Amino acid sequence: MYDVVLLTLGSERDAPGGCGSGGACCGGAAETATDPTSQTDNGQTDTSSTSQTETGQADTNQADASQAPRAEAGGDAERCATERPRVPVLACADALNARGARVEMVTARSDAEIDAVLARLDGPVRPDGLTWPDPDGKTRLVVATANDGQLRAVLRRLVRRYAPAPSKRPADLPGNRTLPDLPPVGVLPLDPARGGTHRDLAAQLGLPRDPAVVAAAVLDGTPRRLDLLRNDGGSVTLDGALLGAADDAGRPLHWRARVEVDDAILTDGDEPLLACAVANAGGYATLDDVTLLTAPDPADGQVEVAVAVPVVVRSAFGRKRVRLEVRRARGRAVSVLPREGKVPYLDDGVEGELTRKRSWWVEPGAWAVWSI
């Protein structure tokens, strides 16, 4: 039978920068970019309009936390898990115990404590000395998440643990990847599904929210492999990133950036933007009543990107009006280079500010969830 670790992220920190960076276990400080790397490939673009007025190899498992700026944010107390196990965690533990699993509940308050849990997923020592996940391991991990940022914090530590340095890339690593297949994780949402336009990743993927069904998926289900976005800021993206901001009245603010998807340029940075969406899944597919992304798929091996550009047009009678033009592209990698100031953004629901070039690239099928 399986050993199952039920991992919850706590709100305390053991040290500065602990448990997801920025100091907060479930995520907290503004994200900071590192020096960019570039990756190119071929992508396809398309342009559509909607009438309307007026988010190289960056980190390795050998890298110390102090060597890369980090941002697994969440910042306020309501986004962190409580110190005592919550009801869904206890219910999931009971369901697992009833099936004969050996269950341990762990509350991690630092990156080091997350890493101690993830070490149980290691495979046998390889001849090349790399730390590698065990594909036949009898330990399974369930992450209890209050938000997508917490799940991302755990996946980021998995990437740091198992991604080899470029100089130590093994021959058995897929050519389109920088890391091996990460161990599947069970996802236990701590909050009920919410209505509205933004749904968490579990809802988008159709994952169970009932603790007993989550337990069944972990013990009897199969891994569902999904794409992962890595970025040169040292982090990962599971759902997507939305760049841009609004004023106190809710009006979108203009900003400028050069946005490239593989060899396609969506904007060169000379025209104002209202928003830019970098998507692995569909959490940022719409902005108010504007469709930014048409068909984001977290398992198609591509990143979908859209920019919303306000364009002034004149009618036949000479009247000016603003039309919002949405430009889209799909590819393997995307880069965003701000032209002026700081660009606020949300990345898996985590707030940050972009001040330098940021690149995301796709790791096809790199991570997995247990599903029925």
Tab-separated table of C-alpha atoms in Angstrom:
chain	number	residue	atom	x	y	z
A	1	MET	CA	0.000	0.000	0.000
A	2	TYR	CA	1.025	3.596	-0.497
A	3	ASP	CA	2.498	6.113	1.895
A	4	VAL	CA	0.621	9.374	1.346
A	5	VAL	CA	1.837	12.779	2.503
A	6	LEU	CA	-0.868	15.425	2.879
A	7	LEU	CA	1.049	18.686	2.511
A	8	THR	CA	-0.383	22.008	3.655
A	9	LEU	CA	1.486	25.306	3.427
A	10	GLY	CA	1.593	27.253	6.677
A	11	SER	CA	1.820	30.978	7.192
A	12	GLU	CA	4.992	31.094	9.296
A	13	ARG	CA	8.487	31.533	7.907
A	14	ASP	CA	11.593	29.853	9.195
A	15	ALA	CA	13.905	32.284	7.417
A	16	PRO	CA	13.795	35.212	5.023
A	17	GLY	CA	12.678	34.093	1.610
A	18	GLY	CA	11.197	30.898	2.978
A	19	CYS	CA	8.403	28.756	1.634
A	20	GLY	CA	7.880	30.119	-1.788
A	21	SER	CA	9.993	33.268	-1.640
A	22	GLY	CA	9.211	36.795	-0.859
A	23	GLY	CA	9.081	35.624	2.716
A	24	ALA	CA	5.632	34.082	2.789
A	25	CYS	CA	4.863	30.389	2.690
A	26	CYS	CA	1.916	30.713	0.383
A	27	GLY	CA	3.574	33.457	-1.567
A	28	GLY	CA	4.113	37.156	-0.919
A	29	ALA	CA	6.522	39.660	-2.401
A	30	ALA	CA	6.646	41.278	-5.790
A	31	GLU	CA	8.414	39.142	-8.348
A	32	THR	CA	11.740	40.327	-9.680
A	33	ALA	CA	13.188	39.411	-13.032
A	34	THR	CA	16.662	38.055	-13.565
A	35	ASP	CA	18.759	38.506	-16.651
A	36	PRO	CA	16.723	37.196	-19.546
A	37	THR	CA	17.453	34.286	-21.784
A	38	SER	CA	16.064	33.852	-25.249
A	39	GLN	CA	14.435	30.872	-26.881
A	40	THR	CA	12.964	30.900	-30.348
A	41	ASP	CA	10.933	28.569	-32.472
A	42	ASN	CA	8.238	28.844	-35.070
A	43	GLY	CA	4.809	30.148	-34.070
A	44	GLN	CA	1.598	31.073	-35.806
A	45	THR	CA	-0.161	34.370	-35.338
A	46	ASP	CA	-3.657	35.570	-35.921
A	47	THR	CA	-5.307	38.945	-35.443
A	48	SER	CA	-8.890	39.630	-34.467
A	49	SER	CA	-10.767	42.713	-33.320
A	50	THR	CA	-13.422	43.455	-30.761
A	51	SER	CA	-15.166	46.813	-30.700
A	52	GLN	CA	-15.004	48.603	-27.391
A	53	THR	CA	-14.635	52.162	-26.170
A	54	GLU	CA	-12.608	53.693	-23.752
A	55	THR	CA	3.062	37.421	-18.077
A	56	GLY	CA	17.571	29.721	-21.427
A	57	GLN	CA	17.646	27.833	-18.269
A	58	ALA	CA	17.231	29.953	-15.226
A	59	ASP	CA	17.463	27.712	-12.206
A	60	THR	CA	18.692	24.227	-11.359
A	61	ASN	CA	18.347	21.822	-8.511
A	62	GLN	CA	21.850	22.839	-7.490
A	63	ALA	CA	20.958	26.540	-7.211
A	64	ASP	CA	20.706	28.000	-3.735
A	65	ALA	CA	17.661	30.039	-2.864
A	66	SER	CA	19.810	33.156	-2.549
A	67	GLN	CA	21.033	32.901	-6.137
A	68	ALA	CA	17.727	33.640	-7.868
A	69	PRO	CA	15.070	36.245	-7.137
A	70	ARG	CA	11.891	34.514	-6.182
A	71	ALA	CA	8.215	35.261	-5.960
A	72	GLU	CA	5.708	32.787	-4.757
A	73	ALA	CA	3.372	35.323	-3.375
A	74	GLY	CA	0.058	35.471	-1.745
A	75	GLY	CA	0.932	37.969	0.830
A	76	ASP	CA	-1.992	38.283	3.208
A	77	ALA	CA	-3.241	36.015	5.942
A	78	GLU	CA	-6.466	35.015	4.252
A	79	ARG	CA	-4.497	33.417	1.411
A	80	CYS	CA	-2.408	31.274	3.736
A	81	ALA	CA	-3.486	28.001	5.218
A	82	THR	CA	-4.264	27.781	8.921
A	83	GLU	CA	-1.773	26.175	11.275
A	84	ARG	CA	-4.162	23.368	12.233
A	85	PRO	CA	-5.396	20.910	9.613
A	86	ARG	CA	-8.574	22.120	7.990
A	87	VAL	CA	-11.663	19.972	7.650
A	88	PRO	CA	-11.002	18.895	4.016
A	89	VAL	CA	-7.501	17.734	4.996
A	90	LEU	CA	-8.828	15.656	7.894
A	91	ALA	CA	-11.593	14.218	5.720
A	92	CYS	CA	-9.091	13.266	3.003
A	93	ALA	CA	-6.823	11.648	5.609
A	94	ASP	CA	-9.754	9.613	6.942
A	95	ALA	CA	-10.654	8.449	3.421
A	96	LEU	CA	-7.052	7.441	2.734
A	97	ASN	CA	-6.738	5.618	6.058
A	98	ALA	CA	-9.975	3.746	5.379
A	99	ARG	CA	-8.362	2.395	2.206
A	100	GLY	CA	-5.292	1.182	4.086
A	101	ALA	CA	-2.897	3.976	3.104
A	102	ARG	CA	-0.311	5.165	5.602
A	103	VAL	CA	-1.006	8.888	5.927
A	104	GLU	CA	1.144	11.691	7.281
A	105	MET	CA	-0.089	15.273	7.509
A	106	VAL	CA	2.662	17.884	7.161
A	107	THR	CA	2.412	21.657	7.431
A	108	ALA	CA	5.414	23.260	5.716
A	109	ARG	CA	6.402	26.773	6.746
A	110	SER	CA	9.561	27.119	4.652
A	111	ASP	CA	11.100	26.010	1.394
A	112	ALA	CA	13.335	23.661	3.405
A	113	GLU	CA	10.297	21.939	4.886
A	114	ILE	CA	8.709	21.566	1.445
A	115	ASP	CA	11.980	20.126	0.140
A	116	ALA	CA	12.088	17.590	2.996
A	117	VAL	CA	8.705	16.266	1.851
A	118	LEU	CA	9.690	16.211	-1.814
A	119	ALA	CA	12.853	14.243	-1.011
A	120	ARG	CA	10.606	11.254	-0.319
A	121	LEU	CA	9.809	11.178	-4.038
A	122	ASP	CA	13.467	10.696	-5.035
A	123	GLY	CA	14.486	7.656	-7.010
A	124	PRO	CA	17.611	5.510	-6.609
A	125	VAL	CA	20.991	7.155	-6.984
A	126	ARG	CA	21.904	7.491	-10.655
A	127	PRO	CA	25.382	6.781	-12.053
A	128	ASP	CA	25.609	10.443	-13.118
A	129	GLY	CA	24.790	11.608	-9.579
A	130	LEU	CA	21.630	13.522	-10.532
A	131	THR	CA	18.690	13.703	-8.167
A	132	TRP	CA	15.812	12.113	-10.093
A	133	PRO	CA	12.200	11.264	-9.280
A	134	ASP	CA	11.261	7.629	-8.695
A	135	PRO	CA	8.774	6.539	-11.394
A	136	ASP	CA	7.842	3.461	-9.337
A	137	GLY	CA	7.777	5.056	-5.911
A	138	LYS	CA	5.238	4.040	-3.268
A	139	THR	CA	4.977	7.527	-1.779
A	140	ARG	CA	2.286	9.801	-3.110
A	141	LEU	CA	1.868	13.500	-2.470
A	142	VAL	CA	-1.356	15.440	-1.965
A	143	VAL	CA	-1.087	19.230	-1.868
A	144	ALA	CA	-3.869	21.006	0.011
A	145	THR	CA	-4.259	24.356	-1.733
A	146	ALA	CA	-6.078	27.512	-0.723
A	147	ASN	CA	-5.132	29.079	-4.077
A	148	ASP	CA	-3.144	28.344	-7.223
A	149	GLY	CA	-0.135	30.214	-5.836
A	150	GLN	CA	0.301	27.533	-3.168
A	151	LEU	CA	0.290	24.729	-5.719
A	152	ARG	CA	2.787	26.711	-7.773
A	153	ALA	CA	5.063	27.065	-4.731
A	154	VAL	CA	5.308	23.281	-4.453
A	155	LEU	CA	5.836	22.784	-8.195
A	156	ARG	CA	8.583	25.381	-8.170
A	157	ARG	CA	10.415	23.400	-5.514
A	158	LEU	CA	9.959	20.212	-7.555
A	159	VAL	CA	11.551	21.950	-10.533
A	160	ARG	CA	14.439	23.200	-8.422
A	161	ARG	CA	14.981	19.704	-7.068
A	162	TYR	CA	14.947	17.734	-10.291
A	163	ALA	CA	15.989	20.098	-13.126
A	164	PRO	CA	19.616	19.341	-13.998
A	165	ALA	CA	22.132	22.046	-14.728
A	166	PRO	CA	22.698	22.581	-18.482
A	167	SER	CA	26.221	21.260	-18.092
A	168	LYS	CA	24.858	18.032	-16.588
A	169	ARG	CA	22.029	17.416	-19.007
A	170	PRO	CA	21.618	13.614	-19.278
A	171	ALA	CA	21.131	11.773	-22.541
A	172	ASP	CA	17.786	10.330	-21.406
A	173	LEU	CA	16.172	13.766	-21.018
A	174	PRO	CA	13.624	14.543	-23.768
A	175	GLY	CA	14.985	16.955	-26.354
A	176	ASN	CA	12.153	19.457	-25.846
A	177	ARG	CA	12.520	19.578	-22.073
A	178	THR	CA	14.904	20.873	-19.428
A	179	LEU	CA	13.628	18.586	-16.666
A	180	PRO	CA	12.324	15.019	-16.290
A	181	ASP	CA	8.730	13.980	-15.745
A	182	LEU	CA	7.883	15.411	-12.335
A	183	PRO	CA	6.087	13.111	-9.876
A	184	PRO	CA	2.274	13.370	-10.044
A	185	VAL	CA	0.595	15.305	-7.263
A	186	GLY	CA	-2.886	15.087	-5.855
A	187	VAL	CA	-4.664	18.428	-5.536
A	188	LEU	CA	-7.022	18.990	-2.600
A	189	PRO	CA	-8.761	22.383	-2.913
A	190	LEU	CA	-9.440	23.819	0.529
A	191	ASP	CA	-12.168	26.175	-0.640
A	192	PRO	CA	-15.348	25.428	-2.584
A	193	ALA	CA	-15.503	26.242	-6.259
A	194	ARG	CA	-16.366	29.879	-6.802
A	195	GLY	CA	-18.499	31.329	-9.532
A	196	GLY	CA	-17.518	34.188	-11.805
A	197	THR	CA	-15.171	34.430	-14.736
A	198	HIS	CA	-11.995	33.347	-12.933
A	199	ARG	CA	-11.836	29.716	-11.863
A	200	ASP	CA	-8.937	28.090	-10.071
A	201	LEU	CA	-6.846	25.503	-11.877
A	202	ALA	CA	-8.582	22.558	-10.222
A	203	ALA	CA	-11.911	23.760	-11.589
A	204	GLN	CA	-10.476	24.340	-15.051
A	205	LEU	CA	-9.006	20.835	-15.129
A	206	GLY	CA	-12.177	19.251	-13.788
A	207	LEU	CA	-10.368	17.842	-10.755
A	208	PRO	CA	-12.440	16.607	-7.808
A	209	ARG	CA	-12.958	18.871	-4.820
A	210	ASP	CA	-14.550	16.313	-2.518
A	211	PRO	CA	-11.841	14.961	-0.161
A	212	ALA	CA	-13.006	11.342	-0.517
A	213	VAL	CA	-12.902	11.566	-4.313
A	214	VAL	CA	-9.443	13.182	-4.159
A	215	ALA	CA	-8.300	10.237	-2.024
A	216	ALA	CA	-9.700	7.787	-4.573
A	217	ALA	CA	-7.904	9.604	-7.403
A	218	VAL	CA	-4.584	9.432	-5.557
A	219	LEU	CA	-4.896	5.710	-4.816
A	220	ASP	CA	-6.726	4.447	-7.911
A	221	GLY	CA	-6.347	7.160	-10.536
A	222	THR	CA	-3.867	7.700	-13.318
A	223	PRO	CA	-1.414	10.560	-13.868
A	224	ARG	CA	-2.721	13.259	-16.173
A	225	ARG	CA	0.319	14.944	-17.645
A	226	LEU	CA	0.209	18.705	-18.218
A	227	ASP	CA	2.473	21.362	-19.662
A	228	LEU	CA	4.507	23.594	-17.394
A	229	LEU	CA	5.700	27.125	-18.117
A	230	ARG	CA	9.151	27.905	-16.754
A	231	ASN	CA	10.503	31.440	-16.768
A	232	ASP	CA	13.870	33.093	-16.494
A	233	GLY	CA	12.847	34.727	-13.215
A	234	GLY	CA	13.383	31.344	-11.550
A	235	SER	CA	9.725	30.410	-11.167
A	236	VAL	CA	6.992	28.472	-12.950
A	237	THR	CA	3.473	29.131	-14.199
A	238	LEU	CA	0.705	26.542	-14.122
A	239	ASP	CA	-2.295	28.554	-15.318
A	240	GLY	CA	-1.155	31.853	-16.797
A	241	ALA	CA	-0.109	35.455	-16.312
A	242	LEU	CA	-2.019	38.671	-16.967
A	243	LEU	CA	0.013	41.857	-17.376
A	244	GLY	CA	-1.501	45.317	-16.967
A	245	ALA	CA	-3.352	47.388	-14.404
A	246	ALA	CA	-6.317	49.681	-13.848
A	247	ASP	CA	-6.746	52.970	-11.989
A	248	ASP	CA	-8.913	53.455	-8.898
A	249	ALA	CA	-11.980	53.875	-11.084
A	250	GLY	CA	-11.333	50.569	-12.841
A	251	ARG	CA	-10.157	52.118	-16.094
A	252	PRO	CA	-7.270	50.192	-17.715
A	253	LEU	CA	-3.940	52.010	-17.773
A	254	HIS	CA	-1.811	52.178	-20.886
A	255	TRP	CA	1.694	50.694	-20.903
A	256	ARG	CA	4.242	49.684	-23.517
A	257	ALA	CA	6.291	46.555	-24.059
A	258	ARG	CA	7.774	44.477	-26.830
A	259	VAL	CA	5.998	41.113	-26.942
A	260	GLU	CA	7.403	38.253	-29.013
A	261	VAL	CA	6.154	34.694	-29.441
A	262	ASP	CA	8.869	32.584	-31.051
A	263	ASP	CA	9.678	34.606	-34.200
A	264	ALA	CA	6.394	36.550	-34.268
A	265	ILE	CA	6.219	40.103	-32.898
A	266	LEU	CA	2.806	40.980	-31.474
A	267	THR	CA	3.884	44.522	-30.614
A	268	ASP	CA	7.242	46.259	-30.912
A	269	GLY	CA	6.759	48.460	-27.858
A	270	ASP	CA	5.880	51.685	-29.656
A	271	GLU	CA	2.106	51.439	-29.212
A	272	PRO	CA	0.076	51.470	-25.986
A	273	LEU	CA	-1.245	48.223	-24.528
A	274	LEU	CA	-4.134	47.577	-22.179
A	275	ALA	CA	-3.298	43.968	-21.338
A	276	CYS	CA	-1.142	40.990	-22.222
A	277	ALA	CA	-2.100	37.413	-21.371
A	278	VAL	CA	0.427	34.579	-21.286
A	279	ALA	CA	-1.540	31.361	-20.979
A	280	ASN	CA	-0.961	27.725	-20.269
A	281	ALA	CA	-4.596	27.220	-19.195
A	282	GLY	CA	-7.677	29.441	-19.350
A	283	GLY	CA	-7.698	31.423	-16.109
A	284	TYR	CA	-7.023	34.699	-17.935
A	285	ALA	CA	-8.864	33.958	-21.156
A	286	THR	CA	-11.175	36.958	-20.770
A	287	LEU	CA	-10.803	40.497	-19.479
A	288	ASP	CA	-14.166	41.987	-18.570
A	289	ASP	CA	-16.207	41.255	-21.708
A	290	VAL	CA	-13.197	40.958	-24.042
A	291	THR	CA	-11.983	37.541	-25.183
A	292	LEU	CA	-8.192	37.520	-25.025
A	293	LEU	CA	-7.517	33.823	-25.542
A	294	THR	CA	-9.503	31.539	-27.796
A	295	ALA	CA	-8.401	27.999	-26.947
A	296	PRO	CA	-5.740	27.720	-24.233
A	297	ASP	CA	-4.914	24.058	-23.627
A	298	PRO	CA	-2.605	23.004	-20.768
A	299	ALA	CA	-1.629	19.824	-22.607
A	300	ASP	CA	-0.963	20.947	-26.196
A	301	GLY	CA	2.728	21.790	-25.807
A	302	GLN	CA	2.273	25.468	-26.641
A	303	VAL	CA	1.840	28.774	-24.876
A	304	GLU	CA	-0.959	31.036	-26.093
A	305	VAL	CA	-0.351	34.783	-25.912
A	306	ALA	CA	-2.606	37.754	-26.557
A	307	VAL	CA	-2.179	41.517	-26.401
A	308	ALA	CA	-5.026	44.046	-26.293
A	309	VAL	CA	-4.179	47.206	-28.250
A	310	PRO	CA	-6.488	50.280	-28.309
A	311	VAL	CA	-6.706	51.587	-31.868
A	312	VAL	CA	-8.235	54.948	-32.818
A	313	VAL	CA	-10.359	54.786	-35.978
A	314	ARG	CA	-12.495	57.327	-37.835
A	315	SER	CA	-15.994	56.707	-39.068
A	316	ALA	CA	-17.228	57.749	-42.510
A	317	PHE	CA	-18.401	60.987	-40.894
A	318	GLY	CA	-14.973	61.717	-39.419
A	319	ARG	CA	-15.841	60.815	-35.856
A	320	LYS	CA	-13.137	59.176	-33.768
A	321	ARG	CA	-13.708	56.080	-31.722
A	322	VAL	CA	-11.484	53.550	-29.965
A	323	ARG	CA	-11.512	49.943	-31.076
A	324	LEU	CA	-9.767	47.267	-29.034
A	325	GLU	CA	-7.658	45.062	-31.265
A	326	VAL	CA	-6.673	41.666	-29.885
A	327	ARG	CA	-3.594	40.063	-31.423
A	328	ARG	CA	-2.814	36.445	-30.683
A	329	ALA	CA	-0.017	33.960	-31.244
A	330	ARG	CA	0.908	30.448	-30.184
A	331	GLY	CA	4.360	28.968	-29.851
A	332	ARG	CA	7.012	27.430	-27.608
A	333	ALA	CA	8.288	30.596	-25.921
A	334	VAL	CA	7.263	34.190	-25.245
A	335	SER	CA	9.172	37.246	-24.067
A	336	VAL	CA	7.857	40.543	-22.695
A	337	LEU	CA	10.210	43.535	-22.545
A	338	PRO	CA	8.740	46.583	-20.733
A	339	ARG	CA	9.594	49.874	-22.394
A	340	GLU	CA	8.967	52.155	-19.441
A	341	GLY	CA	8.495	51.861	-15.699
A	342	LYS	CA	7.006	48.886	-13.916
A	343	VAL	CA	4.283	46.663	-15.328
A	344	PRO	CA	1.996	45.095	-12.685
A	345	TYR	CA	0.865	41.541	-13.293
A	346	LEU	CA	-0.833	38.488	-11.856
A	347	ASP	CA	0.875	35.124	-12.334
A	348	ASP	CA	-1.218	32.190	-11.085
A	349	GLY	CA	-3.018	34.771	-8.958
A	350	VAL	CA	0.227	36.056	-7.455
A	351	GLU	CA	0.874	39.794	-7.751
A	352	GLY	CA	4.158	41.183	-9.009
A	353	GLU	CA	5.798	43.956	-11.025
A	354	LEU	CA	7.797	43.421	-14.173
A	355	THR	CA	10.756	45.759	-14.633
A	356	ARG	CA	12.957	43.711	-16.970
A	357	LYS	CA	12.526	41.352	-19.836
A	358	ARG	CA	10.766	38.159	-18.825
A	359	SER	CA	10.692	34.989	-20.899
A	360	TRP	CA	8.423	31.974	-20.450
A	361	TRP	CA	8.896	28.671	-22.254
A	362	VAL	CA	6.870	25.460	-22.392
A	363	GLU	CA	7.957	22.190	-20.814
A	364	PRO	CA	5.498	19.790	-22.507
A	365	GLY	CA	3.947	17.244	-20.165
A	366	ALA	CA	6.419	18.059	-17.398
A	367	TRP	CA	4.057	17.828	-14.425
A	368	ALA	CA	1.029	15.686	-13.642
A	369	VAL	CA	-2.018	15.444	-11.412
A	370	TRP	CA	-3.759	12.338	-10.152
A	371	SER	CA	-7.162	12.088	-11.766
A	372	ILE	CA	-9.891	9.509	-12.161
